[in-house]
Amino acid sequence: MRIDVERGQEVAKILLSTNSNEMPEDLLPTGVERGSREHLMFITLTVSLDYRRDATALWRSSRETFEDQTTRYLFNPEKLSETLPEQITEDMQRYGLARGERDASVWRTIGITFHEKWNNDPRNFLKSCNYDAPTILNQLQVRENRHLLYPCLRGPKIGPLWIRMLRDNVGAKLSNMDQIPIPVDVHIERATLATGVVRGQYNGNPNHLFEDIRRAWFKSVRELTLNGRPVIALDLDKSLWNLSKNGCSQHRNPETGECEVYETCKFRDYCVRGRIIFNNGEAEVNT
């Protein structure tokens, strides 16, 4: 696969000038104050389950779970540490927040980590990392007696996604954000391929394309500025996600690349023809 940095720069300029639609995580549960500890716990625990899930449904389920007084304890690390795993699983399934025991285990483990190590407050964890974004990602990898402390939150997609949400949703002031890669999922992948920023022929596991996509956006934003500051790859995350979620995935023919809204699309000059198919854990690309 080939990375077209010049094309990436032009696509990035359009993305930066495009007002992103509301993201699934943007709507707070009723009564939660932006930037509060409760908000941070809501964002942190919910994003840890953002793997192979419909994001809109996931965040809606999480809000409903929080707004129910009988299940709100699930966002309290101390209460999680006092509750039996079976009860947590049952309560997380009430509104579809958990799909099974694995989701509940991930949620419970992260909650207990914040209870036992950070006095029930993720802000203490961020402070221990000096609010440095790369350090935060590195510390998420820490194990204790071979056990993961932050399962799934430490992942190559979810970790950077959490960092972006800390900035955009919680309002955390983090340093060295330019070193954090864009969190690649199927939507970021599809939008990158459909705009021809990464193009060529490929058949196989779509995850194997992720590194090319991360490098493409790192390189494409290097000389760009936004409101007087250097652009970073994370600045493109929401617009790229929306381009695929509300555009390419709905209107682009995956076999041919023909698009129903081509004439009105802001990206039509960069839209590539050809096959971009994701199916059963496999990717087929010929652009």
GROMACS .gro file of C-alpha atoms in nm:
model
  287
    1MET     CA    1   0.000   0.000   0.000
    2ARG     CA    2   0.121   0.353  -0.082
    3ILE     CA    3   0.086   0.661   0.136
    4ASP     CA    4   0.011   0.983  -0.054
    5VAL     CA    5   0.117   1.260   0.185
    6GLU     CA    6   0.031   1.549  -0.050
    7ARG     CA    7  -0.317   1.410  -0.095
    8GLY     CA    8  -0.340   1.360   0.281
    9GLN     CA    9  -0.256   1.725   0.340
   10GLU     CA   10  -0.535   1.841   0.111
   11VAL     CA   11  -0.787   1.600   0.261
   12ALA     CA   12  -0.680   1.713   0.609
   13LYS     CA   13  -0.746   2.076   0.520
   14ILE     CA   14  -1.102   1.989   0.421
   15LEU     CA   15  -1.149   1.781   0.735
   16LEU     CA   16  -1.030   2.070   0.952
   17SER     CA   17  -1.271   2.309   0.784
   18THR     CA   18  -1.564   2.072   0.829
   19ASN     CA   19  -1.786   2.097   1.135
   20SER     CA   20  -1.804   1.750   1.283
   21ASN     CA   21  -2.141   1.607   1.374
   22GLU     CA   22  -2.206   1.529   1.738
   23MET     CA   23  -2.013   1.221   1.843
   24PRO     CA   24  -2.176   0.940   2.044
   25GLU     CA   25  -1.969   1.030   2.352
   26ASP     CA   26  -2.057   1.401   2.343
   27LEU     CA   27  -2.394   1.371   2.516
   28LEU     CA   28  -2.354   1.363   2.894
   29PRO     CA   29  -2.580   1.168   3.127
   30THR     CA   30  -2.840   1.385   3.299
   31GLY     CA   31  -2.694   1.568   3.598
   32VAL     CA   32  -2.328   1.511   3.512
   33GLU     CA   33  -2.102   1.816   3.498
   34ARG     CA   34  -1.844   1.833   3.219
   35GLY     CA   35  -1.494   1.771   3.352
   36SER     CA   36  -1.611   1.631   3.685
   37ARG     CA   37  -1.485   1.306   3.834
   38GLU     CA   38  -1.818   1.146   3.745
   39HIS     CA   39  -1.780   1.259   3.385
   40LEU     CA   40  -1.428   1.121   3.370
   41MET     CA   41  -1.539   0.786   3.508
   42PHE     CA   42  -1.828   0.776   3.260
   43ILE     CA   43  -1.595   0.845   2.966
   44THR     CA   44  -1.317   0.613   3.087
   45LEU     CA   45  -1.525   0.307   3.162
   46THR     CA   46  -1.749   0.338   2.859
   47VAL     CA   47  -1.469   0.384   2.607
   48SER     CA   48  -1.302   0.071   2.745
   49LEU     CA   49  -1.586  -0.129   2.585
   50ASP     CA   50  -1.562   0.047   2.248
   51TYR     CA   51  -1.435  -0.257   2.060
   52ARG     CA   52  -1.642  -0.423   1.786
   53ARG     CA   53  -1.942  -0.230   1.908
   54ASP     CA   54  -2.184   0.015   1.752
   55ALA     CA   55  -2.062   0.333   1.919
   56THR     CA   56  -2.399   0.507   1.916
   57ALA     CA   57  -2.569   0.213   2.089
   58LEU     CA   58  -2.284   0.169   2.337
   59TRP     CA   59  -2.287   0.529   2.461
   60ARG     CA   60  -2.667   0.536   2.474
   61SER     CA   61  -2.665   0.221   2.688
   62SER     CA   62  -2.404   0.374   2.915
   63ARG     CA   63  -2.607   0.692   2.965
   64GLU     CA   64  -2.919   0.490   3.044
   65THR     CA   65  -2.722   0.281   3.294
   66PHE     CA   66  -2.588   0.592   3.464
   67GLU     CA   67  -2.925   0.765   3.479
   68ASP     CA   68  -3.086   0.465   3.652
   69GLN     CA   69  -3.026   0.511   4.026
   70THR     CA   70  -3.012   0.134   4.078
   71THR     CA   71  -2.725   0.088   3.831
   72ARG     CA   72  -2.536   0.416   3.876
   73TYR     CA   73  -2.305   0.242   4.123
   74LEU     CA   74  -2.138   0.080   3.822
   75PHE     CA   75  -1.955   0.410   3.764
   76ASN     CA   76  -1.828   0.424   4.123
   77PRO     CA   77  -1.493   0.241   4.163
   78GLU     CA   78  -1.542   0.182   4.534
   79LYS     CA   79  -1.888   0.030   4.481
   80LEU     CA   80  -1.753  -0.187   4.199
   81SER     CA   81  -1.490  -0.329   4.434
   82GLU     CA   82  -1.763  -0.425   4.683
   83THR     CA   83  -1.999  -0.591   4.433
   84LEU     CA   84  -1.992  -0.952   4.318
   85PRO     CA   85  -1.891  -1.003   3.952
   86GLU     CA   86  -2.218  -1.184   3.881
   87GLN     CA   87  -2.421  -0.886   4.000
   88ILE     CA   88  -2.211  -0.646   3.793
   89THR     CA   89  -2.265  -0.859   3.483
   90GLU     CA   90  -2.640  -0.873   3.542
   91ASP     CA   91  -2.672  -0.499   3.601
   92MET     CA   92  -2.455  -0.409   3.302
   93GLN     CA   93  -2.682  -0.615   3.079
   94ARG     CA   94  -3.000  -0.434   3.186
   95TYR     CA   95  -2.959  -0.163   2.920
   96GLY     CA   96  -2.726  -0.355   2.692
   97LEU     CA   97  -2.405  -0.199   2.827
   98ALA     CA   98  -2.237  -0.538   2.857
   99ARG     CA   99  -2.278  -0.817   2.606
  100GLY     CA  100  -2.144  -1.078   2.844
  101GLU     CA  101  -1.903  -1.161   3.124
  102ARG     CA  102  -1.596  -1.036   2.934
  103ASP     CA  103  -1.731  -0.681   2.910
  104ALA     CA  104  -1.823  -0.685   3.277
  105SER     CA  105  -1.480  -0.818   3.371
  106VAL     CA  106  -1.304  -0.541   3.176
  107TRP     CA  107  -1.526  -0.279   3.339
  108ARG     CA  108  -1.483  -0.419   3.690
  109THR     CA  109  -1.105  -0.458   3.660
  110ILE     CA  110  -1.053  -0.098   3.549
  111GLY     CA  111  -1.285   0.028   3.822
  112ILE     CA  112  -1.101  -0.168   4.091
  113THR     CA  113  -0.767  -0.039   3.963
  114PHE     CA  114  -0.885   0.320   4.006
  115HIS     CA  115  -1.019   0.232   4.351
  116GLU     CA  116  -0.711   0.058   4.483
  117LYS     CA  117  -0.440   0.268   4.318
  118TRP     CA  118  -0.586   0.610   4.252
  119ASN     CA  119  -0.832   0.674   4.536
  120ASN     CA  120  -1.134   0.628   4.306
  121ASP     CA  121  -1.029   0.917   4.082
  122PRO     CA  122  -0.869   0.886   3.736
  123ARG     CA  123  -0.746   1.243   3.776
  124ASN     CA  124  -0.492   1.111   4.026
  125PHE     CA  125  -0.366   0.872   3.758
  126LEU     CA  126  -0.330   1.156   3.507
  127LYS     CA  127  -0.147   1.366   3.762
  128SER     CA  128   0.096   1.081   3.833
  129CYS     CA  129   0.177   1.086   3.459
  130ASN     CA  130   0.241   1.463   3.473
  131TYR     CA  131  -0.049   1.501   3.228
  132ASP     CA  132   0.186   1.380   2.954
  133ALA     CA  133  -0.007   1.194   2.685
  134PRO     CA  134   0.266   0.944   2.582
  135THR     CA  135   0.335   0.863   2.947
  136ILE     CA  136  -0.035   0.798   3.003
  137LEU     CA  137  -0.039   0.549   2.715
  138ASN     CA  138   0.275   0.381   2.847
  139GLN     CA  139   0.137   0.351   3.200
  140LEU     CA  140  -0.177   0.185   3.068
  141GLN     CA  141   0.047  -0.106   2.967
  142VAL     CA  142   0.155  -0.176   3.326
  143ARG     CA  143   0.082  -0.521   3.465
  144GLU     CA  144   0.076  -0.634   3.825
  145ASN     CA  145   0.158  -0.996   3.897
  146ARG     CA  146   0.106  -1.056   3.524
  147HIS     CA  147  -0.249  -0.919   3.544
  148LEU     CA  148  -0.362  -0.630   3.329
  149LEU     CA  149  -0.466  -0.323   3.526
  150TYR     CA  150  -0.637  -0.147   3.235
  151PRO     CA  151  -0.767  -0.416   2.997
  152CYS     CA  152  -0.888  -0.285   2.662
  153LEU     CA  153  -0.827   0.076   2.772
  154ARG     CA  154  -0.462   0.003   2.695
  155GLY     CA  155  -0.534  -0.106   2.336
  156PRO     CA  156  -0.384   0.058   2.024
  157LYS     CA  157  -0.723   0.201   1.926
  158ILE     CA  158  -0.892   0.264   2.260
  159GLY     CA  159  -0.588   0.415   2.434
  160PRO     CA  160  -0.545   0.701   2.183
  161LEU     CA  161  -0.924   0.737   2.163
  162TRP     CA  162  -0.937   0.787   2.541
  163ILE     CA  163  -0.659   1.047   2.516
  164ARG     CA  164  -0.860   1.236   2.252
  165MET     CA  165  -1.173   1.223   2.467
  166LEU     CA  166  -0.980   1.346   2.769
  167ARG     CA  167  -0.895   1.654   2.567
  168ASP     CA  168  -1.216   1.708   2.374
  169ASN     CA  169  -1.481   1.589   2.617
  170VAL     CA  170  -1.335   1.616   2.966
  171GLY     CA  171  -1.123   1.924   2.896
  172ALA     CA  172  -0.796   1.781   3.029
  173LYS     CA  173  -0.481   1.976   2.941
  174LEU     CA  174  -0.231   1.717   2.822
  175SER     CA  175   0.117   1.768   2.678
  176ASN     CA  176   0.285   1.605   2.376
  177MET     CA  177  -0.044   1.520   2.211
  178ASP     CA  178   0.132   1.533   1.874
  179GLN     CA  179   0.295   1.200   1.959
  180ILE     CA  180  -0.037   1.018   1.992
  181PRO     CA  181  -0.151   0.829   1.681
  182ILE     CA  182  -0.499   0.857   1.540
  183PRO     CA  183  -0.719   0.578   1.686
  184VAL     CA  184  -0.786   0.357   1.385
  185ASP     CA  185  -1.111   0.165   1.359
  186VAL     CA  186  -1.309   0.052   1.057
  187HIS     CA  187  -1.445   0.404   0.999
  188ILE     CA  188  -1.106   0.575   1.007
  189GLU     CA  189  -0.975   0.296   0.785
  190ARG     CA  190  -1.258   0.325   0.532
  191ALA     CA  191  -1.237   0.706   0.510
  192THR     CA  192  -0.858   0.697   0.466
  193LEU     CA  193  -0.882   0.440   0.188
  194ALA     CA  194  -1.181   0.603   0.016
  195THR     CA  195  -1.000   0.937  -0.008
  196GLY     CA  196  -0.692   0.768  -0.152
  197VAL     CA  197  -0.455   0.882   0.123
  198VAL     CA  198  -0.355   0.517   0.149
  199ARG     CA  199  -0.415   0.319  -0.168
  200GLY     CA  200  -0.317   0.006  -0.355
  201GLN     CA  201  -0.404  -0.362  -0.340
  202TYR     CA  202  -0.450  -0.564  -0.023
  203ASN     CA  203  -0.625  -0.879   0.095
  204GLY     CA  204  -0.615  -0.991   0.456
  205ASN     CA  205  -0.663  -0.881   0.814
  206PRO     CA  206  -0.765  -0.512   0.813
  207ASN     CA  207  -0.559  -0.454   1.129
  208HIS     CA  208  -0.245  -0.496   0.920
  209LEU     CA  209  -0.329  -0.170   0.743
  210PHE     CA  210  -0.354   0.027   1.066
  211GLU     CA  211   0.013   0.120   1.084
  212ASP     CA  212   0.009   0.262   0.731
  213ILE     CA  213  -0.297   0.468   0.824
  214ARG     CA  214  -0.138   0.600   1.143
  215ARG     CA  215   0.178   0.698   0.956
  216ALA     CA  216  -0.023   0.858   0.677
  217TRP     CA  217  -0.195   1.101   0.910
  218PHE     CA  218   0.114   1.170   1.118
  219LYS     CA  219   0.291   1.276   0.799
  220SER     CA  220  -0.002   1.458   0.642
  221VAL     CA  221  -0.051   1.709   0.926
  222ARG     CA  222   0.313   1.802   0.986
  223GLU     CA  223   0.304   2.135   0.805
  224LEU     CA  224  -0.055   2.233   0.891
  225THR     CA  225  -0.178   2.478   1.152
  226LEU     CA  226  -0.517   2.536   1.312
  227ASN     CA  227  -0.603   2.856   1.499
  228GLY     CA  228  -0.236   2.937   1.529
  229ARG     CA  229  -0.120   2.600   1.659
  230PRO     CA  230   0.027   2.297   1.482
  231VAL     CA  231  -0.228   2.040   1.372
  232ILE     CA  232  -0.196   1.692   1.521
  233ALA     CA  233  -0.328   1.363   1.390
  234LEU     CA  234  -0.592   1.344   1.664
  235ASP     CA  235  -0.751   1.662   1.528
  236LEU     CA  236  -0.877   1.461   1.232
  237ASP     CA  237  -1.033   1.176   1.426
  238LYS     CA  238  -1.389   1.301   1.461
  239SER     CA  239  -1.422   1.434   1.106
  240LEU     CA  240  -1.278   1.118   0.952
  241TRP     CA  241  -1.506   0.900   1.166
  242ASN     CA  242  -1.810   1.101   1.059
  243LEU     CA  243  -1.703   1.095   0.693
  244SER     CA  244  -1.722   0.717   0.698
  245LYS     CA  245  -2.008   0.667   0.944
  246ASN     CA  246  -2.243   0.913   0.776
  247GLY     CA  247  -2.096   0.916   0.427
  248CYS     CA  248  -1.878   0.646   0.273
  249SER     CA  249  -2.026   0.353   0.463
  250GLN     CA  250  -2.380   0.452   0.360
  251HIS     CA  251  -2.343   0.591   0.011
  252ARG     CA  252  -2.029   0.435  -0.142
  253ASN     CA  253  -2.060   0.111  -0.338
  254PRO     CA  254  -1.795  -0.114  -0.178
  255GLU     CA  255  -1.737  -0.307  -0.502
  256THR     CA  256  -1.696  -0.016  -0.745
  257GLY     CA  257  -1.647   0.297  -0.537
  258GLU     CA  258  -1.941   0.469  -0.705
  259CYS     CA  259  -2.099   0.715  -0.461
  260GLU     CA  260  -2.460   0.830  -0.447
  261VAL     CA  261  -2.367   1.174  -0.313
  262TYR     CA  262  -2.049   1.227  -0.514
  263GLU     CA  263  -2.162   1.555  -0.672
  264THR     CA  264  -2.232   1.723  -0.337
  265CYS     CA  265  -1.949   1.570  -0.133
  266LYS     CA  266  -1.670   1.803  -0.018
  267PHE     CA  267  -1.422   1.523  -0.081
  268ARG     CA  268  -1.526   1.438  -0.437
  269ASP     CA  269  -1.193   1.553  -0.585
  270TYR     CA  270  -1.019   1.295  -0.368
  271CYS     CA  271  -1.271   1.012  -0.382
  272VAL     CA  272  -1.114   0.704  -0.542
  273ARG     CA  273  -1.286   0.433  -0.739
  274GLY     CA  274  -1.232   0.069  -0.669
  275ARG     CA  275  -1.304  -0.200  -0.417
  276ILE     CA  276  -1.299  -0.138  -0.039
  277ILE     CA  277  -1.469  -0.426   0.140
  278PHE     CA  278  -1.463  -0.524   0.506
  279ASN     CA  279  -1.630  -0.855   0.578
  280ASN     CA  280  -1.593  -1.118   0.849
  281GLY     CA  281  -1.266  -0.981   0.978
  282GLU     CA  282  -1.110  -0.954   0.632
  283ALA     CA  283  -1.030  -0.654   0.415
  284GLU     CA  284  -1.022  -0.651   0.035
  285VAL     CA  285  -0.880  -0.334  -0.121
  286ASN     CA  286  -0.810  -0.253  -0.484
  287THR     CA  287  -0.789   0.123  -0.539
   0.00000   0.00000   0.00000
